Short mmCIF file of C-alpha atoms and ligand atoms in Angstrom, two decimals:
data_model
loop_
_atom_site.label_atom_id
_atom_site.label_comp_id
_atom_site.label_asym_id
_atom_site.label_seq_id
_atom_site.Cartn_x
_atom_site.Cartn_y
_atom_site.Cartn_z
CA MET A 19 -179.94 -194.62 -14.56
CA LYS A 20 -180.85 -197.83 -14.08
CA PRO A 21 -184.88 -197.56 -13.56
CA VAL A 22 -184.59 -201.36 -12.29
CA SER A 23 -183.97 -201.08 -8.21
CA TYR A 24 -184.63 -202.85 -4.54
CA ARG A 25 -187.34 -200.59 -2.76
CA ASP A 26 -188.16 -202.50 0.95
CA ARG A 27 -187.02 -205.53 -1.07
CA ALA A 28 -188.86 -205.18 -3.93
CA LEU A 29 -187.88 -204.76 -6.87
CA SER A 30 -189.64 -201.54 -8.46
CA MET A 31 -189.41 -199.64 -11.80
CA ASP A 32 -189.14 -196.02 -11.42
CA GLY A 33 -190.92 -196.14 -8.19
CA VAL A 34 -193.61 -198.96 -9.13
CA ASP A 35 -193.56 -202.29 -7.62
CA LEU A 36 -193.39 -204.86 -10.71
CA SER A 37 -194.97 -207.61 -8.17
CA SER A 38 -198.15 -205.97 -8.47
CA ILE A 39 -197.58 -205.52 -12.35
CA ALA A 40 -197.39 -209.37 -12.71
CA ALA A 41 -200.41 -209.41 -10.09
CA LYS A 42 -202.67 -207.85 -12.67
CA ALA A 43 -200.76 -207.96 -15.64
CA GLY A 44 -199.98 -211.82 -15.23
CA THR A 45 -196.73 -213.34 -16.60
CA PRO A 46 -194.72 -213.87 -18.97
CA CYS A 47 -195.22 -209.91 -18.95
CA TYR A 48 -192.43 -207.11 -21.02
CA VAL A 49 -192.14 -203.72 -18.46
CA TYR A 50 -190.67 -200.77 -19.73
CA SER A 51 -189.63 -197.57 -18.17
CA ALA A 52 -190.64 -194.61 -20.15
CA ALA A 53 -187.99 -192.56 -18.28
CA ALA A 54 -185.68 -194.94 -19.09
CA ILE A 55 -186.16 -194.67 -22.93
CA LEU A 56 -186.64 -191.30 -22.82
CA GLU A 57 -182.98 -190.62 -21.05
CA ASN A 58 -181.38 -193.11 -23.63
CA PHE A 59 -182.80 -191.18 -26.67
CA HIS A 60 -181.81 -187.74 -25.23
CA ALA A 61 -178.30 -188.59 -24.39
CA TYR A 62 -177.69 -189.07 -28.19
CA ASP A 63 -178.65 -186.09 -29.47
CA VAL A 64 -177.62 -183.77 -26.33
CA ALA A 65 -174.46 -185.05 -27.29
CA PHE A 66 -174.22 -183.97 -30.62
CA GLU A 67 -174.71 -180.44 -29.45
CA ASN A 68 -175.03 -178.45 -32.41
CA HIS A 69 -174.06 -180.80 -35.02
CA PRO A 70 -176.75 -181.43 -37.46
CA HIS A 71 -177.65 -185.04 -37.25
CA THR A 72 -180.65 -186.93 -36.70
CA VAL A 73 -180.66 -190.11 -34.28
CA CYS A 74 -183.03 -192.70 -36.41
CA TYR A 75 -184.44 -195.01 -33.53
CA ALA A 76 -183.85 -198.32 -35.03
CA VAL A 77 -187.32 -200.00 -34.82
CA LYS A 78 -186.67 -203.19 -34.94
CA ALA A 79 -185.24 -203.16 -31.48
CA ASN A 80 -189.03 -202.61 -29.35
CA GLY A 81 -191.31 -202.00 -32.93
CA ASN A 82 -194.50 -201.09 -29.48
CA LEU A 83 -196.77 -198.87 -31.00
CA VAL A 84 -196.62 -196.94 -27.41
CA VAL A 85 -192.37 -196.78 -27.09
CA LEU A 86 -192.44 -194.85 -31.06
CA ARG A 87 -195.22 -192.38 -29.99
CA LEU A 88 -192.90 -191.64 -27.25
CA LEU A 89 -189.41 -191.66 -29.07
CA ALA A 90 -191.43 -189.97 -31.90
CA GLY A 91 -192.82 -186.92 -29.32
CA ALA A 92 -189.31 -186.71 -28.05
CA GLY A 93 -188.47 -185.48 -31.52
CA SER A 94 -186.45 -189.26 -33.08
CA GLY A 95 -186.04 -190.12 -36.25
CA PHE A 96 -186.45 -194.24 -36.93
CA ASP A 97 -184.65 -196.57 -38.85
CA ILE A 98 -187.05 -199.06 -40.56
CA VAL A 99 -185.88 -202.49 -42.66
CA SER A 100 -189.15 -203.49 -43.36
CA GLY A 101 -192.84 -202.20 -44.60
CA GLY A 102 -194.44 -203.26 -41.49
CA GLU A 103 -191.84 -201.05 -39.53
CA LEU A 104 -193.02 -198.38 -41.97
CA TYR A 105 -196.47 -198.74 -41.44
CA ARG A 106 -196.10 -198.72 -37.35
CA VAL A 107 -193.93 -195.75 -37.30
CA LEU A 108 -196.45 -193.40 -39.39
CA LYS A 109 -199.05 -195.40 -37.27
CA ALA A 110 -197.49 -193.58 -33.84
CA GLY A 111 -196.84 -190.82 -35.55
CA GLY A 112 -193.05 -190.54 -36.97
CA ASP A 113 -192.35 -187.81 -38.90
CA PRO A 114 -192.04 -189.48 -42.66
CA ALA A 115 -189.08 -186.95 -43.29
CA LYS A 116 -186.86 -188.58 -40.50
CA ILE A 117 -187.17 -192.21 -41.59
CA VAL A 118 -184.43 -194.19 -43.21
CA PHE A 119 -184.97 -197.41 -44.59
CA SER A 120 -182.10 -200.30 -44.36
CA GLY A 121 -181.94 -203.15 -45.50
CA VAL A 122 -180.84 -205.92 -48.01
CA GLY A 123 -184.20 -207.56 -49.48
CA LYS A 124 -186.28 -204.29 -49.97
CA THR A 125 -189.87 -205.40 -51.87
CA ALA A 126 -191.03 -203.31 -54.45
CA ALA A 127 -194.05 -203.01 -52.36
CA GLU A 128 -191.72 -201.27 -49.29
CA ILE A 129 -190.09 -199.05 -51.52
CA ASP A 130 -192.96 -198.01 -53.21
CA ALA A 131 -195.14 -197.46 -49.40
CA ALA A 132 -191.68 -195.96 -48.47
CA LEU A 133 -192.02 -193.22 -51.69
CA SER A 134 -195.02 -192.48 -51.58
CA ALA A 135 -194.92 -191.88 -47.41
CA GLY A 136 -192.41 -189.16 -48.18
CA ILE A 137 -189.63 -190.52 -46.18
CA GLY A 138 -185.86 -188.94 -46.00
CA PHE A 139 -183.93 -191.36 -46.66
CA PHE A 140 -182.55 -194.67 -48.33
CA ASN A 141 -180.07 -196.49 -47.06
CA CYS A 142 -179.72 -198.79 -50.66
CA GLU A 143 -177.56 -202.31 -50.35
CA SER A 144 -176.91 -203.07 -54.03
CA GLU A 145 -176.72 -201.95 -57.69
CA PRO A 146 -179.81 -203.47 -58.73
CA GLU A 147 -181.81 -201.83 -55.41
CA LEU A 148 -180.36 -198.53 -57.09
CA ALA A 149 -182.10 -199.29 -59.80
CA LEU A 150 -185.43 -200.01 -58.85
CA ILE A 151 -185.55 -197.02 -56.64
CA ASP A 152 -185.23 -195.11 -59.13
CA SER A 153 -187.55 -196.47 -61.87
CA LEU A 154 -190.06 -196.56 -58.62
CA ALA A 155 -189.31 -192.76 -58.42
CA HIS A 156 -189.70 -192.28 -62.11
CA ARG A 157 -193.27 -193.72 -61.74
CA ARG A 158 -194.32 -191.76 -58.96
CA GLY A 159 -191.87 -188.50 -60.63
CA VAL A 160 -190.07 -187.79 -57.44
CA LYS A 161 -186.92 -187.58 -56.63
CA ALA A 162 -185.46 -190.12 -53.88
CA ARG A 163 -182.74 -189.44 -51.09
CA VAL A 164 -180.11 -192.77 -51.22
CA ALA A 165 -177.23 -193.47 -49.51
CA LEU A 166 -174.69 -196.37 -49.95
CA ARG A 167 -174.99 -198.36 -47.38
CA VAL A 168 -171.43 -199.46 -47.51
CA ASN A 169 -169.09 -202.64 -45.69
CA PRO A 170 -165.77 -200.80 -44.40
CA ASP A 171 -164.95 -203.87 -43.80
CA VAL A 172 -163.94 -203.84 -39.96
CA GLU A 173 -164.05 -206.44 -37.77
CA ALA A 174 -166.81 -205.24 -35.01
CA GLU A 175 -165.86 -207.34 -32.26
CA THR A 176 -169.05 -209.18 -31.00
CA HIS A 177 -171.37 -212.38 -32.03
CA HIS A 178 -171.40 -213.56 -35.43
CA HIS A 179 -174.50 -213.73 -35.76
CA ILE A 180 -174.75 -210.09 -35.11
CA SER A 181 -171.62 -208.42 -36.47
CA THR A 182 -172.05 -206.94 -40.03
CA GLY A 183 -168.99 -204.69 -41.32
CA ARG A 184 -166.40 -207.45 -42.61
CA LEU A 185 -166.93 -208.68 -46.69
CA ALA A 186 -167.97 -211.55 -46.20
CA HIS A 187 -171.04 -210.17 -44.81
CA LYS A 188 -174.69 -209.99 -47.30
CA PHE A 189 -174.74 -206.31 -45.62
CA GLY A 190 -174.05 -203.63 -48.09
CA VAL A 191 -171.45 -203.17 -50.96
CA ASP A 192 -167.66 -203.39 -50.40
CA ILE A 193 -166.47 -199.96 -49.56
CA GLY A 194 -162.94 -201.07 -52.21
CA GLY A 195 -166.37 -200.92 -55.09
CA ALA A 196 -167.79 -198.10 -53.98
CA GLU A 197 -166.93 -194.95 -56.12
CA GLY A 198 -167.99 -197.58 -58.65
CA VAL A 199 -171.32 -197.84 -57.23
CA TYR A 200 -171.86 -194.25 -57.57
CA GLU A 201 -170.59 -193.69 -61.18
CA ARG A 202 -172.57 -196.15 -62.23
CA ALA A 203 -175.88 -194.68 -60.40
CA ARG A 204 -174.83 -190.99 -61.56
CA PRO A 205 -177.20 -190.86 -64.37
CA LEU A 206 -180.16 -192.23 -62.80
CA GLU A 207 -182.20 -189.10 -62.58
CA ASN A 208 -184.70 -189.79 -59.98
CA LEU A 209 -182.00 -190.62 -57.47
CA ALA A 210 -180.13 -188.23 -55.46
CA LEU A 211 -177.44 -189.86 -54.43
CA GLU A 212 -176.71 -187.72 -51.51
CA GLY A 213 -175.09 -189.87 -48.66
CA VAL A 214 -173.42 -192.69 -47.40
CA SER A 215 -174.16 -195.15 -44.92
CA CYS A 216 -172.60 -198.14 -42.56
CA HIS A 217 -173.59 -200.39 -40.06
CA ILE A 218 -171.37 -202.74 -39.02
CA GLY A 219 -172.84 -204.25 -36.24
CA SER A 220 -174.81 -204.74 -32.76
CA GLN A 221 -173.89 -205.05 -28.31
CA LEU A 222 -170.40 -203.65 -29.47
CA MET A 223 -168.59 -203.14 -26.06
CA ASN A 224 -165.73 -201.45 -27.43
CA PRO A 225 -166.26 -198.13 -30.08
CA ARG A 226 -162.84 -198.66 -31.85
CA PRO A 227 -164.54 -199.97 -34.73
CA VAL A 228 -166.83 -198.11 -34.92
CA MET A 229 -164.48 -194.92 -36.03
CA ASP A 230 -162.44 -197.03 -37.73
CA ALA A 231 -165.19 -197.17 -40.32
CA VAL A 232 -166.59 -193.49 -39.26
CA ASP A 233 -162.74 -192.94 -40.79
CA ARG A 234 -163.07 -195.39 -43.80
CA VAL A 235 -166.37 -193.47 -44.80
CA MET A 236 -165.36 -190.10 -43.71
CA ALA A 237 -162.36 -190.76 -46.66
CA LEU A 238 -164.89 -192.08 -49.43
CA ILE A 239 -166.81 -189.11 -49.06
CA GLU A 240 -163.96 -187.13 -49.33
CA THR A 241 -163.16 -188.94 -53.05
CA LEU A 242 -166.72 -188.75 -54.15
CA ARG A 243 -166.68 -185.17 -53.74
CA ALA A 244 -163.78 -184.55 -55.45
CA ARG A 245 -165.36 -186.43 -58.20
CA GLY A 246 -168.89 -184.03 -57.98
CA PHE A 247 -171.19 -186.02 -56.03
CA CYS A 248 -172.88 -183.16 -53.64
CA ILE A 249 -172.31 -185.79 -50.47
CA ASN A 250 -174.12 -183.87 -47.17
CA HIS A 251 -175.58 -186.98 -45.52
CA ALA A 252 -173.50 -189.69 -43.47
CA ASP A 253 -175.26 -192.40 -41.56
CA PHE A 254 -173.61 -194.02 -39.03
CA GLY A 255 -174.87 -196.80 -38.29
CA GLY A 256 -176.31 -198.16 -34.61
CA GLY A 257 -174.89 -200.85 -32.56
CA LEU A 258 -173.87 -199.49 -29.45
CA GLY A 259 -173.68 -202.32 -26.94
CA VAL A 260 -175.16 -202.49 -22.82
CA GLU A 261 -174.14 -203.79 -19.87
CA TYR A 262 -176.61 -207.29 -19.62
CA LYS A 263 -173.63 -209.01 -16.97
CA PRO A 264 -172.70 -207.29 -14.02
CA ASP A 265 -169.23 -206.10 -14.71
CA ASP A 266 -169.96 -205.62 -18.42
CA ALA A 267 -168.34 -201.83 -19.49
CA ALA A 268 -170.64 -200.65 -21.84
CA PRO A 269 -169.42 -197.30 -23.92
CA ALA A 270 -171.26 -193.78 -22.33
CA ILE A 271 -173.80 -192.43 -25.20
CA GLY A 272 -171.79 -189.08 -24.44
CA GLU A 273 -168.25 -189.96 -24.98
CA PHE A 274 -169.17 -192.10 -27.94
CA VAL A 275 -171.41 -188.97 -29.96
CA ALA A 276 -168.38 -187.04 -29.17
CA ALA A 277 -165.97 -188.92 -30.73
CA LEU A 278 -168.02 -189.00 -33.66
CA ARG A 279 -168.60 -185.48 -33.41
CA ALA A 280 -165.12 -185.49 -33.51
CA ARG A 281 -164.78 -186.99 -36.79
CA VAL A 282 -167.27 -185.30 -38.90
CA ALA A 283 -166.40 -181.46 -37.29
CA GLY A 284 -165.96 -178.83 -39.78
CA LYS A 285 -167.37 -181.57 -42.43
CA ASN A 286 -170.18 -179.79 -43.45
CA LEU A 287 -172.35 -183.13 -43.17
CA HIS A 288 -176.05 -183.72 -41.23
CA VAL A 289 -174.99 -187.31 -39.02
CA MET A 290 -177.83 -189.83 -38.96
CA ILE A 291 -176.87 -192.56 -36.12
CA GLU A 292 -179.34 -195.95 -35.97
CA PRO A 293 -178.95 -196.55 -32.03
CA GLY A 294 -182.03 -199.69 -30.94
CA ARG A 295 -180.44 -201.54 -28.22
CA SER A 296 -178.34 -198.63 -26.08
CA ILE A 297 -182.02 -196.81 -26.09
CA VAL A 298 -184.29 -199.61 -24.98
CA GLY A 299 -181.89 -202.55 -23.78
CA GLY A 300 -181.48 -201.52 -20.01
CA ALA A 301 -185.16 -200.19 -20.26
CA GLY A 302 -187.07 -203.18 -19.99
CA VAL A 303 -187.72 -206.45 -17.95
CA LEU A 304 -189.35 -209.67 -18.97
CA LEU A 305 -191.59 -210.99 -15.49
CA THR A 306 -191.73 -214.68 -15.37
CA ARG A 307 -193.31 -216.98 -12.26
CA VAL A 308 -191.21 -220.19 -11.31
CA LEU A 309 -193.47 -223.38 -12.00
CA TYR A 310 -191.68 -225.78 -10.79
CA ARG A 311 -188.32 -226.74 -9.51
CA LYS A 312 -186.58 -230.17 -10.46
CA ASN A 313 -183.16 -231.71 -9.65
CA THR A 314 -182.53 -234.64 -12.90
CA GLY A 315 -179.23 -235.60 -14.30
CA GLY A 316 -177.54 -234.20 -11.02
CA LYS A 317 -178.42 -230.36 -12.37
CA GLU A 318 -180.99 -228.34 -10.44
CA PHE A 319 -183.96 -226.47 -12.67
CA VAL A 320 -185.92 -223.64 -12.35
CA ILE A 321 -188.51 -224.47 -14.78
CA ALA A 322 -190.09 -221.02 -15.49
CA ASP A 323 -193.71 -219.55 -17.01
CA ALA A 324 -191.62 -217.35 -20.05
CA ALA A 325 -189.25 -219.36 -22.62
CA MET A 326 -187.31 -218.75 -25.80
CA THR A 327 -190.62 -217.89 -27.69
CA ASP A 328 -190.76 -215.25 -25.29
CA LEU A 329 -187.06 -214.35 -24.98
CA ILE A 330 -184.87 -216.17 -27.86
CA ARG A 331 -181.97 -214.09 -26.90
CA PRO A 332 -180.48 -216.96 -24.59
CA ALA A 333 -181.04 -219.53 -26.54
CA LEU A 334 -180.15 -218.00 -30.37
CA TYR A 335 -176.74 -215.98 -29.08
CA ASP A 336 -175.79 -218.07 -25.79
CA ALA A 337 -177.19 -214.33 -24.44
CA TYR A 338 -177.05 -213.96 -20.68
CA HIS A 339 -179.38 -212.02 -19.12
CA GLU A 340 -179.70 -211.08 -15.19
CA ILE A 341 -182.09 -212.84 -13.62
CA LEU A 342 -183.43 -211.81 -10.23
CA PRO A 343 -185.98 -212.46 -7.98
CA VAL A 344 -188.27 -209.72 -7.59
CA ARG A 345 -189.14 -209.99 -4.14
CA GLU A 346 -184.90 -210.33 -2.19
CA ASN A 347 -186.17 -213.53 -0.21
CA GLY A 348 -182.86 -213.64 2.19
CA ARG A 349 -182.20 -217.38 0.53
CA GLY A 350 -179.09 -218.66 -0.45
CA LYS A 351 -177.55 -218.59 -3.14
CA MET A 352 -178.33 -221.88 -6.15
CA ILE A 353 -176.75 -222.92 -9.68
CA ALA A 354 -179.71 -224.22 -11.78
CA ASP A 355 -180.94 -223.94 -15.39
CA VAL A 356 -183.65 -221.28 -15.69
CA VAL A 357 -185.82 -222.92 -18.48
CA GLY A 358 -189.03 -222.18 -19.88
CA PRO A 359 -191.73 -224.95 -20.84
CA VAL A 360 -191.41 -225.04 -24.68
CA CYS A 361 -190.36 -228.57 -25.86
CA GLU A 362 -186.49 -227.69 -26.92
CA THR A 363 -184.03 -228.83 -24.92
CA GLY A 364 -182.62 -224.60 -26.70
CA ASP A 365 -185.30 -223.08 -24.65
CA PHE A 366 -183.59 -221.90 -21.93
CA LEU A 367 -182.99 -218.38 -20.08
CA ALA A 368 -179.91 -219.13 -18.07
CA ARG A 369 -177.52 -222.07 -17.85
CA GLY A 370 -175.24 -223.01 -14.97
CA ARG A 371 -176.58 -219.92 -13.64
CA GLU A 372 -175.91 -218.82 -9.68
CA ILE A 373 -179.19 -217.78 -8.83
CA THR A 374 -180.46 -216.15 -5.44
CA GLU A 375 -182.82 -220.05 -4.81
CA VAL A 376 -186.38 -219.00 -5.77
CA LEU A 377 -189.53 -221.56 -5.24
CA PRO A 378 -192.71 -222.27 -7.37
CA GLY A 379 -194.57 -219.04 -7.43
CA ASP A 380 -192.08 -216.55 -7.23
CA LEU A 381 -191.68 -214.19 -9.16
CA LEU A 382 -188.39 -213.15 -11.94
CA ALA A 383 -187.64 -210.06 -13.66
CA ILE A 384 -185.19 -210.98 -16.26
CA HIS A 385 -183.16 -207.91 -16.91
CA THR A 386 -181.53 -205.84 -20.40
CA ALA A 387 -184.41 -207.61 -22.07
CA GLY A 388 -186.35 -203.98 -23.77
CA ALA A 389 -184.35 -204.25 -26.62
CA TYR A 390 -185.19 -207.79 -29.06
CA GLY A 391 -187.31 -208.94 -26.41
CA PHE A 392 -190.21 -209.21 -27.30
CA VAL A 393 -190.06 -207.97 -31.29
CA GLN A 394 -188.22 -211.67 -31.44
CA SER A 395 -191.22 -213.59 -30.07
CA SER A 396 -192.69 -216.12 -31.69
CA THR A 397 -195.91 -218.12 -30.70
CA TYR A 398 -194.14 -221.41 -31.09
CA ASN A 399 -195.59 -224.22 -28.97
CA GLY A 400 -199.29 -222.27 -29.05
CA ARG A 401 -198.15 -219.70 -26.32
CA PRO A 402 -199.95 -216.57 -27.39
CA ARG A 403 -197.59 -213.80 -27.05
CA ALA A 404 -196.33 -212.06 -23.57
CA ALA A 405 -197.96 -208.83 -22.61
CA GLU A 406 -196.00 -205.56 -22.35
CA VAL A 407 -196.26 -202.84 -20.10
CA LEU A 408 -194.56 -199.21 -20.11
CA VAL A 409 -193.89 -197.65 -16.74
CA GLU A 410 -194.65 -193.85 -16.49
CA ASN A 411 -194.89 -190.40 -14.35
CA GLY A 412 -195.23 -193.16 -11.54
CA SER A 413 -197.80 -195.64 -12.45
CA TRP A 414 -198.26 -198.28 -15.48
CA ARG A 415 -200.92 -199.28 -18.08
CA VAL A 416 -200.21 -202.35 -21.18
CA ILE A 417 -199.45 -201.30 -23.61
CA ARG A 418 -199.75 -204.16 -25.70
CA LYS A 419 -202.39 -206.88 -24.26
CA ARG A 420 -201.53 -209.78 -24.07
CA GLU A 421 -202.46 -213.09 -27.18
CA THR A 422 -205.61 -214.72 -27.09
CA TYR A 423 -205.92 -218.44 -28.08
CA GLU A 424 -208.18 -216.27 -30.59
CA ASP A 425 -205.11 -214.69 -31.73
CA LEU A 426 -203.48 -217.98 -32.17
CA ILE A 427 -205.55 -218.67 -35.11
CA ARG A 428 -206.75 -216.01 -36.77
CA GLY A 429 -206.61 -215.81 -40.87
CA GLU A 430 -206.57 -219.69 -40.53
CA GLU A 431 -209.26 -221.35 -42.19
N1 LLP B 525 -179.46 -199.99 -38.51
C1 LLP B 525 -178.91 -201.11 -39.37
C2 LLP B 525 -178.93 -201.29 -40.27
C3 LLP B 525 -178.94 -202.49 -38.06
O1 LLP B 525 -178.92 -203.82 -38.98
C4 LLP B 525 -179.33 -202.77 -36.83
C5 LLP B 525 -180.00 -204.14 -36.25
C6 LLP B 525 -179.48 -201.14 -36.01
C7 LLP B 525 -178.79 -200.20 -36.72
C8 LLP B 525 -179.65 -200.99 -34.97
O2 LLP B 525 -178.41 -201.68 -33.60
P1 LLP B 525 -178.14 -201.58 -32.00
O3 LLP B 525 -178.36 -199.97 -32.15
O4 LLP B 525 -179.97 -202.43 -31.79
O5 LLP B 525 -177.05 -202.64 -31.79
N2 LLP B 525 -181.17 -209.37 -32.58
C9 LLP B 525 -180.18 -209.02 -31.81
C10 LLP B 525 -179.37 -208.26 -32.57
C11 LLP B 525 -179.64 -208.12 -34.14
C12 LLP B 525 -179.31 -206.09 -34.22
C13 LLP B 525 -179.56 -206.33 -36.28
N3 LLP B 525 -179.50 -205.05 -36.56
C14 LLP B 525 -179.84 -209.52 -30.76
O6 LLP B 525 -180.57 -209.99 -30.35
O7 LLP B 525 -178.47 -208.82 -29.85
#
């Protein structure tokens, strides 16, 4: 389901007029559909059928407390990568037992906070990290359940900044050496070595590399079991792509999970996955108002009030986000760079893009902005961060206030 569509020439989300939200909440402003988020979560959950599983939503994609609370209420677990994300999930009422802690550089304080909260699993990325978790668990008199994150050495076929599964990447340990790592960790008495995890990259439009990784992990699990390790969990990470361009074709969540399920059926394994983008990406838009038009250097510029500080994906990954006018205006098309007010040439939302002709004052909706949008925003150039809004049951509310100038200087002397 696409939550955003035109009704009487006006763009609406789940029946709620986006221009009325912009008029009251101001711009730039992120708007998310609760229904779409829940639909995507359920698509994962239902597709596992009766295979034991936990869908651990990747908090990094969109960590707003209300979004987390929505997912916690639906039974979601959470994939976290920092103490800050742990704090958010606990504040949102997430079940600690369904939290998995990933990340290549966990600090002692973060590990200790996670042990104190009683999280479900640590996805460990190195031998020194295993040793640290063991010693901190010892001090607390607990046993930490851990999975080693292995690097299956597959090519994820995505942007090089968000591909993580090759040996040259900083993540995990080489799958070829994993057996040795488990053996060396065997004597660590405060670790329960019960799992194996992997994550090969993000925005994957082809599920085949993930399935290759699953096959490699399953082979490792067989070997580890033969060596007497009680491996009862496998975490296959996140990564499923979403449709940014009109002609993109992302794998369907149900089919993806079915292919995964077929590979783990009858293997006596609790399966975890960590989807982020595919749950929230398509569920959000960024609303921005056109400030100016100008033509310079033979190029047409649309200057909007949203910048790279609000949505950095185009600048950082050359990402494409569909841009549509919130009111269908019957004007023709134009080719323009849609840019923000920030003093950087790299501050753009689209370059050389064919869009409907727009004029100052018009509202634009930047599509598929629910994932890695607000969370990657900054206050560079003295720009307070945008408001976030949730559309739910036919109405809307602000779920994060627009930042103020006071917020910008908080903590400064
Ligand atoms: N699990 C781990 C260990 C991860 O590193 C990630 C994403 C996920 C799960 C969730 O992946 P997803 O299902 O969302 O693809 N900022 C970039 C994306 C970075 C992804 C980092 N890791 C972007 O805007 O495209």
